[in-house]
mmCIF file with all atom_site columns, C-alpha atoms in Angstrom:
data_model
loop_
_atom_site.group_PDB
_atom_site.id
_atom_site.type_symbol
_atom_site.label_atom_id
_atom_site.label_alt_id
_atom_site.label_comp_id
_atom_site.label_asym_id
_atom_site.label_entity_id
_atom_site.label_seq_id
_atom_site.pdbx_PDB_ins_code
_atom_site.Cartn_x
_atom_site.Cartn_y
_atom_site.Cartn_z
_atom_site.occupancy
_atom_site.B_iso_or_equiv
_atom_site.pdbx_formal_charge
_atom_site.auth_seq_id
_atom_site.auth_comp_id
_atom_site.auth_asym_id
_atom_site.auth_atom_id
_atom_site.pdbx_PDB_model_num
ATOM 1   C CA . MET Y 1 1   ? 141.500 66.900  160.594 1.00 63.00 ? 7   MET Y CA 1
ATOM 2   C CA . ASP Y 1 2   ? 143.387 70.029  161.093 1.00 81.00 ? 8   ASP Y CA 1
ATOM 3   C CA . GLU Y 1 3   ? 142.138 73.496  162.332 1.00 88.00 ? 9   GLU Y CA 1
ATOM 4   C CA . ARG Y 1 4   ? 142.729 74.505  158.626 1.00 89.00 ? 10  ARG Y CA 1
ATOM 5   C CA . VAL Y 1 5   ? 140.720 71.862  157.188 1.00 90.00 ? 11  VAL Y CA 1
ATOM 6   C CA . ASP Y 1 6   ? 137.437 72.252  160.047 1.00 92.00 ? 12  ASP Y CA 1
ATOM 7   C CA . GLU Y 1 7   ? 137.121 75.885  159.389 1.00 95.00 ? 13  GLU Y CA 1
ATOM 8   C CA . LEU Y 1 8   ? 137.098 75.505  155.319 1.00 96.00 ? 14  LEU Y CA 1
ATOM 9   C CA . ARG Y 1 9   ? 133.972 73.482  156.764 1.00 97.00 ? 15  ARG Y CA 1
ATOM 10  C CA . ARG Y 1 10  ? 132.509 75.784  158.952 1.00 97.00 ? 16  ARG Y CA 1
ATOM 11  C CA . GLU Y 1 11  ? 132.850 78.405  155.767 1.00 97.00 ? 17  GLU Y CA 1
ATOM 12  C CA . LEU Y 1 12  ? 130.805 76.324  153.494 1.00 97.00 ? 18  LEU Y CA 1
ATOM 13  C CA . CYS Y 1 13  ? 128.119 76.396  155.939 1.00 97.00 ? 19  CYS Y CA 1
ATOM 14  C CA . GLU Y 1 14  ? 128.200 79.931  156.541 1.00 97.00 ? 20  GLU Y CA 1
ATOM 15  C CA . TYR Y 1 15  ? 128.807 81.030  152.784 1.00 97.00 ? 21  TYR Y CA 1
ATOM 16  C CA . GLY Y 1 16  ? 126.001 77.650  152.060 1.00 96.00 ? 22  GLY Y CA 1
ATOM 17  C CA . ARG Y 1 17  ? 123.582 79.658  154.415 1.00 96.00 ? 23  ARG Y CA 1
ATOM 18  C CA . ARG Y 1 18  ? 123.802 82.643  152.614 1.00 96.00 ? 24  ARG Y CA 1
ATOM 19  C CA . ALA Y 1 19  ? 123.318 81.170  148.917 1.00 97.00 ? 25  ALA Y CA 1
ATOM 20  C CA . ALA Y 1 20  ? 120.030 80.272  150.165 1.00 96.00 ? 26  ALA Y CA 1
ATOM 21  C CA . ALA Y 1 21  ? 118.932 83.164  152.181 1.00 96.00 ? 27  ALA Y CA 1
ATOM 22  C CA . LEU Y 1 22  ? 119.754 85.269  148.347 1.00 96.00 ? 28  LEU Y CA 1
ATOM 23  C CA . GLY Y 1 23  ? 118.389 83.158  146.391 1.00 95.00 ? 29  GLY Y CA 1
ATOM 24  C CA . LEU Y 1 24  ? 121.145 81.229  144.746 1.00 96.00 ? 30  LEU Y CA 1
ATOM 25  C CA . VAL Y 1 25  ? 120.045 77.999  145.483 1.00 94.00 ? 31  VAL Y CA 1
ATOM 26  C CA . ILE Y 1 26  ? 117.070 76.272  146.184 1.00 89.00 ? 32  ILE Y CA 1
ATOM 27  C CA . GLY Y 1 27  ? 117.148 72.632  147.989 1.00 86.00 ? 33  GLY Y CA 1
ATOM 28  C CA . THR Y 1 28  ? 119.223 70.667  147.731 1.00 87.00 ? 34  THR Y CA 1
ATOM 29  C CA . SER Y 1 29  ? 121.166 72.085  144.543 1.00 91.00 ? 35  SER Y CA 1
ATOM 30  C CA . GLY Y 1 30  ? 123.947 73.744  144.321 1.00 94.00 ? 36  GLY Y CA 1
ATOM 31  C CA . ASN Y 1 31  ? 127.215 73.091  145.829 1.00 97.00 ? 37  ASN Y CA 1
ATOM 32  C CA . LEU Y 1 32  ? 130.332 75.059  147.591 1.00 98.00 ? 38  LEU Y CA 1
ATOM 33  C CA . SER Y 1 33  ? 134.338 73.817  148.247 1.00 98.00 ? 39  SER Y CA 1
ATOM 34  C CA . ALA Y 1 34  ? 137.397 74.908  149.813 1.00 98.00 ? 40  ALA Y CA 1
ATOM 35  C CA . ARG Y 1 35  ? 140.622 73.628  148.871 1.00 97.00 ? 41  ARG Y CA 1
ATOM 36  C CA . ASP Y 1 36  ? 143.330 73.450  151.952 1.00 96.00 ? 42  ASP Y CA 1
ATOM 37  C CA . GLY Y 1 37  ? 146.414 71.699  150.105 1.00 95.00 ? 43  GLY Y CA 1
ATOM 38  C CA . ASP Y 1 38  ? 145.457 68.182  148.555 1.00 95.00 ? 44  ASP Y CA 1
ATOM 39  C CA . LEU Y 1 39  ? 142.101 68.217  150.758 1.00 96.00 ? 45  LEU Y CA 1
ATOM 40  C CA . VAL Y 1 40  ? 139.209 69.792  149.691 1.00 97.00 ? 46  VAL Y CA 1
ATOM 41  C CA . ALA Y 1 41  ? 136.017 70.069  152.154 1.00 98.00 ? 47  ALA Y CA 1
ATOM 42  C CA . VAL Y 1 42  ? 133.056 70.001  149.722 1.00 98.00 ? 48  VAL Y CA 1
ATOM 43  C CA . THR Y 1 43  ? 129.295 70.523  150.956 1.00 97.00 ? 49  THR Y CA 1
ATOM 44  C CA . PRO Y 1 44  ? 127.479 67.037  150.691 1.00 97.00 ? 50  PRO Y CA 1
ATOM 45  C CA . SER Y 1 45  ? 124.775 65.473  148.500 1.00 95.00 ? 51  SER Y CA 1
ATOM 46  C CA . GLY Y 1 46  ? 121.557 65.341  149.289 1.00 93.00 ? 52  GLY Y CA 1
ATOM 47  C CA . VAL Y 1 47  ? 121.414 68.229  151.872 1.00 94.00 ? 53  VAL Y CA 1
ATOM 48  C CA . ALA Y 1 48  ? 120.428 71.691  151.638 1.00 94.00 ? 54  ALA Y CA 1
ATOM 49  C CA . LEU Y 1 49  ? 123.055 74.141  151.898 1.00 95.00 ? 55  LEU Y CA 1
ATOM 50  C CA . ASP Y 1 50  ? 120.731 76.390  154.211 1.00 93.00 ? 56  ASP Y CA 1
ATOM 51  C CA . ARG Y 1 51  ? 120.713 73.373  157.242 1.00 94.00 ? 57  ARG Y CA 1
ATOM 52  C CA . LEU Y 1 52  ? 124.493 72.252  156.575 1.00 94.00 ? 58  LEU Y CA 1
ATOM 53  C CA . ARG Y 1 53  ? 126.088 71.801  159.925 1.00 95.00 ? 59  ARG Y CA 1
ATOM 54  C CA . PRO Y 1 54  ? 130.076 71.201  159.697 1.00 96.00 ? 60  PRO Y CA 1
ATOM 55  C CA . GLU Y 1 55  ? 130.503 67.963  160.343 1.00 95.00 ? 61  GLU Y CA 1
ATOM 56  C CA . ASP Y 1 56  ? 127.952 67.304  157.277 1.00 96.00 ? 62  ASP Y CA 1
ATOM 57  C CA . CYS Y 1 57  ? 130.506 67.958  154.854 1.00 97.00 ? 63  CYS Y CA 1
ATOM 58  C CA . PRO Y 1 58  ? 132.882 65.533  153.710 1.00 97.00 ? 64  PRO Y CA 1
ATOM 59  C CA . VAL Y 1 59  ? 136.567 66.272  153.082 1.00 97.00 ? 65  VAL Y CA 1
ATOM 60  C CA . VAL Y 1 60  ? 138.092 64.517  149.741 1.00 97.00 ? 66  VAL Y CA 1
ATOM 61  C CA . ASP Y 1 61  ? 141.508 64.052  148.047 1.00 96.00 ? 67  ASP Y CA 1
ATOM 62  C CA . LEU Y 1 62  ? 142.354 65.507  144.663 1.00 95.00 ? 68  LEU Y CA 1
ATOM 63  C CA . GLU Y 1 63  ? 141.279 62.086  143.483 1.00 95.00 ? 69  GLU Y CA 1
ATOM 64  C CA . GLY Y 1 64  ? 137.995 62.067  144.669 1.00 95.00 ? 70  GLY Y CA 1
ATOM 65  C CA . ARG Y 1 65  ? 138.925 59.721  147.717 1.00 96.00 ? 71  ARG Y CA 1
ATOM 66  C CA . VAL Y 1 66  ? 136.472 60.327  150.934 1.00 96.00 ? 72  VAL Y CA 1
ATOM 67  C CA . VAL Y 1 67  ? 139.461 61.162  153.600 1.00 95.00 ? 73  VAL Y CA 1
ATOM 68  C CA . ASP Y 1 68  ? 137.194 62.350  156.747 1.00 93.00 ? 74  ASP Y CA 1
ATOM 69  C CA . GLY Y 1 69  ? 133.128 62.116  156.984 1.00 92.00 ? 75  GLY Y CA 1
ATOM 70  C CA . GLU Y 1 70  ? 130.359 60.818  156.782 1.00 92.00 ? 76  GLU Y CA 1
ATOM 71  C CA . ARG Y 1 71  ? 128.363 61.582  153.896 1.00 96.00 ? 77  ARG Y CA 1
ATOM 72  C CA . LYS Y 1 72  ? 128.058 61.500  149.804 1.00 96.00 ? 78  LYS Y CA 1
ATOM 73  C CA . PRO Y 1 73  ? 130.066 64.104  148.758 1.00 97.00 ? 79  PRO Y CA 1
ATOM 74  C CA . SER Y 1 74  ? 127.941 66.024  145.718 1.00 96.00 ? 80  SER Y CA 1
ATOM 75  C CA . SER Y 1 75  ? 127.690 64.752  142.567 1.00 94.00 ? 81  SER Y CA 1
ATOM 76  C CA . GLU Y 1 76  ? 129.713 67.944  141.210 1.00 96.00 ? 82  GLU Y CA 1
ATOM 77  C CA . THR Y 1 77  ? 132.513 67.251  143.389 1.00 97.00 ? 83  THR Y CA 1
ATOM 78  C CA . PRO Y 1 78  ? 134.482 65.441  139.665 1.00 96.00 ? 84  PRO Y CA 1
ATOM 79  C CA . THR Y 1 79  ? 133.853 68.999  138.656 1.00 97.00 ? 85  THR Y CA 1
ATOM 80  C CA . HIS Y 1 80  ? 135.307 71.288  141.580 1.00 98.00 ? 86  HIS Y CA 1
ATOM 81  C CA . LEU Y 1 81  ? 138.250 69.117  141.456 1.00 98.00 ? 87  LEU Y CA 1
ATOM 82  C CA . ALA Y 1 82  ? 139.156 69.593  138.174 1.00 97.00 ? 88  ALA Y CA 1
ATOM 83  C CA . LEU Y 1 83  ? 139.172 73.167  138.380 1.00 98.00 ? 89  LEU Y CA 1
ATOM 84  C CA . TYR Y 1 84  ? 141.713 73.074  141.509 1.00 98.00 ? 90  TYR Y CA 1
ATOM 85  C CA . ARG Y 1 85  ? 143.766 70.449  138.996 1.00 96.00 ? 91  ARG Y CA 1
ATOM 86  C CA . ALA Y 1 86  ? 143.637 73.293  136.282 1.00 97.00 ? 92  ALA Y CA 1
ATOM 87  C CA . THR Y 1 87  ? 143.708 76.723  138.455 1.00 97.00 ? 93  THR Y CA 1
ATOM 88  C CA . ASP Y 1 88  ? 145.059 78.048  141.465 1.00 96.00 ? 94  ASP Y CA 1
ATOM 89  C CA . ALA Y 1 89  ? 141.354 77.872  142.667 1.00 98.00 ? 95  ALA Y CA 1
ATOM 90  C CA . ARG Y 1 90  ? 141.029 77.582  146.564 1.00 98.00 ? 96  ARG Y CA 1
ATOM 91  C CA . ALA Y 1 91  ? 137.100 77.599  146.266 1.00 98.00 ? 97  ALA Y CA 1
ATOM 92  C CA . VAL Y 1 92  ? 134.710 76.798  143.568 1.00 98.00 ? 98  VAL Y CA 1
ATOM 93  C CA . VAL Y 1 93  ? 130.399 78.061  143.911 1.00 98.00 ? 99  VAL Y CA 1
ATOM 94  C CA . HIS Y 1 94  ? 128.474 75.823  142.078 1.00 98.00 ? 100 HIS Y CA 1
ATOM 95  C CA . THR Y 1 95  ? 125.009 78.025  142.145 1.00 97.00 ? 101 THR Y CA 1
ATOM 96  C CA . HIS Y 1 96  ? 121.359 77.475  139.781 1.00 96.00 ? 102 HIS Y CA 1
ATOM 97  C CA . SER Y 1 97  ? 120.131 81.157  140.464 1.00 97.00 ? 103 SER Y CA 1
ATOM 98  C CA . VAL Y 1 98  ? 117.587 82.425  138.122 1.00 97.00 ? 104 VAL Y CA 1
ATOM 99  C CA . PHE Y 1 99  ? 118.951 84.888  135.809 1.00 98.00 ? 105 PHE Y CA 1
ATOM 100 C CA . ALA Y 1 100 ? 122.553 83.236  135.745 1.00 98.00 ? 106 ALA Y CA 1
ATOM 101 C CA . THR Y 1 101 ? 120.487 79.833  134.604 1.00 98.00 ? 107 THR Y CA 1
ATOM 102 C CA . VAL Y 1 102 ? 118.578 81.954  131.692 1.00 98.00 ? 108 VAL Y CA 1
ATOM 103 C CA . VAL Y 1 103 ? 121.251 82.968  130.498 1.00 98.00 ? 109 VAL Y CA 1
ATOM 104 C CA . ALA Y 1 104 ? 122.840 79.956  130.238 1.00 98.00 ? 110 ALA Y CA 1
ATOM 105 C CA . SER Y 1 105 ? 119.929 78.218  128.516 1.00 98.00 ? 111 SER Y CA 1
ATOM 106 C CA . THR Y 1 106 ? 119.670 81.086  125.757 1.00 97.00 ? 112 THR Y CA 1
ATOM 107 C CA . MET Y 1 107 ? 122.831 82.492  125.231 1.00 97.00 ? 113 MET Y CA 1
ATOM 108 C CA . THR Y 1 108 ? 126.632 81.489  123.989 1.00 97.00 ? 114 THR Y CA 1
ATOM 109 C CA . GLU Y 1 109 ? 127.979 84.120  126.263 1.00 97.00 ? 115 GLU Y CA 1
ATOM 110 C CA . LEU Y 1 110 ? 126.561 86.610  128.525 1.00 98.00 ? 116 LEU Y CA 1
ATOM 111 C CA . PRO Y 1 111 ? 128.724 89.554  127.371 1.00 97.00 ? 117 PRO Y CA 1
ATOM 112 C CA . PRO Y 1 112 ? 130.326 92.697  128.617 1.00 97.00 ? 118 PRO Y CA 1
ATOM 113 C CA . ILE Y 1 113 ? 127.231 95.417  128.867 1.00 96.00 ? 119 ILE Y CA 1
ATOM 114 C CA . HIS Y 1 114 ? 128.843 96.400  132.082 1.00 97.00 ? 120 HIS Y CA 1
ATOM 115 C CA . TYR Y 1 115 ? 132.447 97.014  132.739 1.00 96.00 ? 121 TYR Y CA 1
ATOM 116 C CA . ASN Y 1 116 ? 132.366 95.198  136.321 1.00 97.00 ? 122 ASN Y CA 1
ATOM 117 C CA . ALA Y 1 117 ? 131.869 92.626  133.642 1.00 97.00 ? 123 ALA Y CA 1
ATOM 118 C CA . LEU Y 1 118 ? 135.840 92.714  133.678 1.00 96.00 ? 124 LEU Y CA 1
ATOM 119 C CA . LEU Y 1 119 ? 135.636 91.559  137.049 1.00 96.00 ? 125 LEU Y CA 1
ATOM 120 C CA . LEU Y 1 120 ? 135.170 88.299  136.719 1.00 97.00 ? 126 LEU Y CA 1
ATOM 121 C CA . GLY Y 1 121 ? 137.904 88.568  133.156 1.00 96.00 ? 127 GLY Y CA 1
ATOM 122 C CA . GLY Y 1 122 ? 135.434 90.085  130.843 1.00 96.00 ? 128 GLY Y CA 1
ATOM 123 C CA . ALA Y 1 123 ? 132.023 87.814  128.586 1.00 97.00 ? 129 ALA Y CA 1
ATOM 124 C CA . VAL Y 1 124 ? 131.498 85.134  130.456 1.00 98.00 ? 130 VAL Y CA 1
ATOM 125 C CA . ARG Y 1 125 ? 131.614 82.100  128.600 1.00 98.00 ? 131 ARG Y CA 1
ATOM 126 C CA . VAL Y 1 126 ? 128.646 79.568  128.420 1.00 98.00 ? 132 VAL Y CA 1
ATOM 127 C CA . ALA Y 1 127 ? 130.088 75.889  128.703 1.00 98.00 ? 133 ALA Y CA 1
ATOM 128 C CA . ALA Y 1 128 ? 128.587 73.075  126.187 1.00 98.00 ? 134 ALA Y CA 1
ATOM 129 C CA . TYR Y 1 129 ? 125.769 70.834  127.801 1.00 98.00 ? 135 TYR Y CA 1
ATOM 130 C CA . ALA Y 1 130 ? 126.325 67.970  129.026 1.00 97.00 ? 136 ALA Y CA 1
ATOM 131 C CA . THR Y 1 131 ? 125.281 65.472  132.269 1.00 96.00 ? 137 THR Y CA 1
ATOM 132 C CA . TYR Y 1 132 ? 125.814 66.762  135.744 1.00 94.00 ? 138 TYR Y CA 1
ATOM 133 C CA . GLY Y 1 133 ? 129.167 65.086  137.538 1.00 92.00 ? 139 GLY Y CA 1
ATOM 134 C CA . THR Y 1 134 ? 130.366 64.060  134.514 1.00 95.00 ? 140 THR Y CA 1
ATOM 135 C CA . PRO Y 1 135 ? 134.021 63.791  132.991 1.00 95.00 ? 141 PRO Y CA 1
ATOM 136 C CA . GLU Y 1 136 ? 132.283 66.045  129.876 1.00 97.00 ? 142 GLU Y CA 1
ATOM 137 C CA . LEU Y 1 137 ? 130.648 68.555  132.023 1.00 97.00 ? 143 LEU Y CA 1
ATOM 138 C CA . ALA Y 1 138 ? 134.146 69.012  133.496 1.00 97.00 ? 144 ALA Y CA 1
ATOM 139 C CA . ASP Y 1 139 ? 136.205 69.497  130.556 1.00 97.00 ? 145 ASP Y CA 1
ATOM 140 C CA . ASN Y 1 140 ? 133.558 71.764  129.274 1.00 98.00 ? 146 ASN Y CA 1
ATOM 141 C CA . VAL Y 1 141 ? 133.774 73.843  132.494 1.00 98.00 ? 147 VAL Y CA 1
ATOM 142 C CA . ILE Y 1 142 ? 137.558 74.196  132.187 1.00 98.00 ? 148 ILE Y CA 1
ATOM 143 C CA . ALA Y 1 143 ? 137.312 75.367  128.389 1.00 98.00 ? 149 ALA Y CA 1
ATOM 144 C CA . ALA Y 1 144 ? 135.093 77.928  129.023 1.00 98.00 ? 150 ALA Y CA 1
ATOM 145 C CA . ILE Y 1 145 ? 136.483 79.394  132.650 1.00 98.00 ? 151 ILE Y CA 1
ATOM 146 C CA . ARG Y 1 146 ? 140.217 79.710  130.885 1.00 97.00 ? 152 ARG Y CA 1
ATOM 147 C CA . ASP Y 1 147 ? 141.461 83.260  131.777 1.00 96.00 ? 153 ASP Y CA 1
ATOM 148 C CA . ARG Y 1 148 ? 138.378 83.800  133.754 1.00 98.00 ? 154 ARG Y CA 1
ATOM 149 C CA . GLN Y 1 149 ? 136.353 83.632  137.175 1.00 98.00 ? 155 GLN Y CA 1
ATOM 150 C CA . ALA Y 1 150 ? 133.044 82.394  136.021 1.00 98.00 ? 156 ALA Y CA 1
ATOM 151 C CA . ALA Y 1 151 ? 131.567 80.410  133.444 1.00 98.00 ? 157 ALA Y CA 1
ATOM 152 C CA . LEU Y 1 152 ? 127.804 79.066  132.813 1.00 98.00 ? 158 LEU Y CA 1
ATOM 153 C CA . MET Y 1 153 ? 126.811 76.088  132.190 1.00 98.00 ? 159 MET Y CA 1
ATOM 154 C CA . ALA Y 1 154 ? 124.342 75.665  129.526 1.00 98.00 ? 160 ALA Y CA 1
ATOM 155 C CA . SER Y 1 155 ? 120.790 74.694  131.065 1.00 97.00 ? 161 SER Y CA 1
ATOM 156 C CA . HIS Y 1 156 ? 122.595 74.117  134.272 1.00 97.00 ? 162 HIS Y CA 1
ATOM 157 C CA . GLY Y 1 157 ? 123.686 77.177  136.209 1.00 97.00 ? 163 GLY Y CA 1
ATOM 158 C CA . ALA Y 1 158 ? 126.983 78.774  136.872 1.00 98.00 ? 164 ALA Y CA 1
ATOM 159 C CA . VAL Y 1 159 ? 130.330 78.549  138.296 1.00 98.00 ? 165 VAL Y CA 1
ATOM 160 C CA . THR Y 1 160 ? 133.098 80.309  140.341 1.00 98.00 ? 166 THR Y CA 1
ATOM 161 C CA . ILE Y 1 161 ? 136.083 80.028  141.594 1.00 98.00 ? 167 ILE Y CA 1
ATOM 162 C CA . GLY Y 1 162 ? 138.128 82.502  143.689 1.00 98.00 ? 168 GLY Y CA 1
ATOM 163 C CA . GLY Y 1 163 ? 141.514 82.833  146.277 1.00 98.00 ? 169 GLY Y CA 1
ATOM 164 C CA . GLY Y 1 164 ? 139.070 81.538  148.918 1.00 97.00 ? 170 GLY Y CA 1
ATOM 165 C CA . LEU Y 1 165 ? 134.863 81.466  149.208 1.00 98.00 ? 171 LEU Y CA 1
ATOM 166 C CA . GLU Y 1 166 ? 134.493 85.077  149.976 1.00 97.00 ? 172 GLU Y CA 1
ATOM 167 C CA . GLN Y 1 167 ? 135.552 85.573  146.572 1.00 98.00 ? 173 GLN Y CA 1
ATOM 168 C CA . ALA Y 1 168 ? 134.091 82.266  145.141 1.00 98.00 ? 174 ALA Y CA 1
ATOM 169 C CA . PHE Y 1 169 ? 130.296 83.890  146.246 1.00 98.00 ? 175 PHE Y CA 1
ATOM 170 C CA . GLU Y 1 170 ? 131.277 87.303  145.529 1.00 98.00 ? 176 GLU Y CA 1
ATOM 171 C CA . ALA Y 1 171 ? 132.012 86.451  142.378 1.00 98.00 ? 177 ALA Y CA 1
ATOM 172 C CA . THR Y 1 172 ? 128.346 84.161  141.863 1.00 98.00 ? 178 THR Y CA 1
ATOM 173 C CA . ARG Y 1 173 ? 126.902 87.168  143.466 1.00 98.00 ? 179 ARG Y CA 1
ATOM 174 C CA . LEU Y 1 174 ? 128.670 89.285  140.715 1.00 98.00 ? 180 LEU Y CA 1
ATOM 175 C CA . LEU Y 1 175 ? 127.649 86.853  138.058 1.00 98.00 ? 181 LEU Y CA 1
ATOM 176 C CA . GLU Y 1 176 ? 123.730 86.777  139.128 1.00 98.00 ? 182 GLU Y CA 1
ATOM 177 C CA . TRP Y 1 177 ? 124.123 91.038  138.998 1.00 98.00 ? 183 TRP Y CA 1
ATOM 178 C CA . LEU Y 1 178 ? 125.246 91.059  135.931 1.00 98.00 ? 184 LEU Y CA 1
ATOM 179 C CA . CYS Y 1 179 ? 123.092 88.052  134.002 1.00 98.00 ? 185 CYS Y CA 1
ATOM 180 C CA . GLU Y 1 180 ? 119.934 90.093  135.975 1.00 98.00 ? 186 GLU Y CA 1
ATOM 181 C CA . VAL Y 1 181 ? 120.969 93.321  133.581 1.00 98.00 ? 187 VAL Y CA 1
ATOM 182 C CA . TYR Y 1 182 ? 121.585 92.003  131.082 1.00 98.00 ? 188 TYR Y CA 1
ATOM 183 C CA . VAL Y 1 183 ? 117.863 89.978  131.057 1.00 98.00 ? 189 VAL Y CA 1
ATOM 184 C CA . ARG Y 1 184 ? 116.259 93.021  132.116 1.00 97.00 ? 190 ARG Y CA 1
ATOM 185 C CA . ALA Y 1 185 ? 117.914 95.171  129.694 1.00 97.00 ? 191 ALA Y CA 1
ATOM 186 C CA . LEU Y 1 186 ? 116.228 93.328  126.576 1.00 96.00 ? 192 LEU Y CA 1
ATOM 187 C CA . GLY Y 1 187 ? 113.091 93.527  128.355 1.00 95.00 ? 193 GLY Y CA 1
ATOM 188 C CA . VAL Y 1 188 ? 113.661 97.596  126.990 1.00 96.00 ? 194 VAL Y CA 1
ATOM 189 C CA . GLY Y 1 189 ? 115.680 96.830  123.870 1.00 96.00 ? 195 GLY Y CA 1
ATOM 190 C CA . ARG Y 1 190 ? 118.609 95.890  122.781 1.00 94.00 ? 196 ARG Y CA 1
ATOM 191 C CA . PRO Y 1 191 ? 121.512 95.896  125.289 1.00 94.00 ? 197 PRO Y CA 1
ATOM 192 C CA . SER Y 1 192 ? 125.248 97.860  124.329 1.00 94.00 ? 198 SER Y CA 1
ATOM 193 C CA . VAL Y 1 193 ? 128.628 95.720  124.380 1.00 96.00 ? 199 VAL Y CA 1
ATOM 194 C CA . LEU Y 1 194 ? 131.372 97.410  125.315 1.00 95.00 ? 200 LEU Y CA 1
ATOM 195 C CA . THR Y 1 195 ? 134.036 97.448  122.555 1.00 94.00 ? 201 THR Y CA 1
ATOM 196 C CA . GLU Y 1 196 ? 137.645 95.950  123.394 1.00 93.00 ? 202 GLU Y CA 1
ATOM 197 C CA . ASP Y 1 197 ? 138.677 99.725  123.122 1.00 95.00 ? 203 ASP Y CA 1
ATOM 198 C CA . GLN Y 1 198 ? 135.994 100.733 125.621 1.00 95.00 ? 204 GLN Y CA 1
ATOM 199 C CA . LEU Y 1 199 ? 136.760 97.953  128.674 1.00 93.00 ? 205 LEU Y CA 1
ATOM 200 C CA . THR Y 1 200 ? 140.711 98.743  127.430 1.00 92.00 ? 206 THR Y CA 1
ATOM 201 C CA . ALA Y 1 201 ? 140.170 102.218 128.666 1.00 94.00 ? 207 ALA Y CA 1
ATOM 202 C CA . VAL Y 1 202 ? 138.244 101.018 132.002 1.00 93.00 ? 208 VAL Y CA 1
ATOM 203 C CA . ILE Y 1 203 ? 141.626 98.241  133.177 1.00 91.00 ? 209 ILE Y CA 1
ATOM 204 C CA . GLU Y 1 204 ? 143.716 102.056 132.056 1.00 91.00 ? 210 GLU Y CA 1
ATOM 205 C CA . ARG Y 1 205 ? 141.717 104.110 134.306 1.00 89.00 ? 211 ARG Y CA 1
ATOM 206 C CA . ALA Y 1 206 ? 141.561 101.790 137.255 1.00 88.00 ? 212 ALA Y CA 1
ATOM 207 C CA . LEU Y 1 207 ? 145.554 101.106 136.811 1.00 89.00 ? 213 LEU Y CA 1
ATOM 208 C CA . ALA Y 1 208 ? 145.798 104.987 136.867 1.00 90.00 ? 214 ALA Y CA 1
ATOM 209 C CA . GLY Y 1 209 ? 144.310 105.138 140.070 1.00 74.00 ? 215 GLY Y CA 1
#
């Protein structure tokens, strides 16, 4: 493997440890991947993300064939690869974080009650439920994440994409924060959802500097 792919493997370990430390994953749940050309480094099946070593992370081609590494790729690899084929993403982060999973188990979308939702593209859709690791789930996630950087997965968890692992990971952190704000707001009253005009005003304000 070239140096770039080896660096991606090291990054998978770094962000895997960060995800575990922040409680975004528990045990062997959740998975990450990063793309370099036609190759994808992915976290392995059955290994806790806070115990990963670079050599644990297999490398697959865009069809899912293992081209380097001894361990089996994550069972969610088909969804990761589908996202790479359907978007310009260079990294994918999938977690079972608490508040994202709460929203994913009860809602059809996370409404924009805070303008930071715009950083993910707006309201975050919930992909219809399908068994993990299946083409059906991959198709559902692709539909939900269209024009977005994040999607929730019904009764499952969350997935984010980015131009690299740092961007995808920060999108995961933001998504979890937005979900927590929404869930906690429900405990106080009925959250106010920002209108299209209000969101447009935020965009215009940002563009104006």
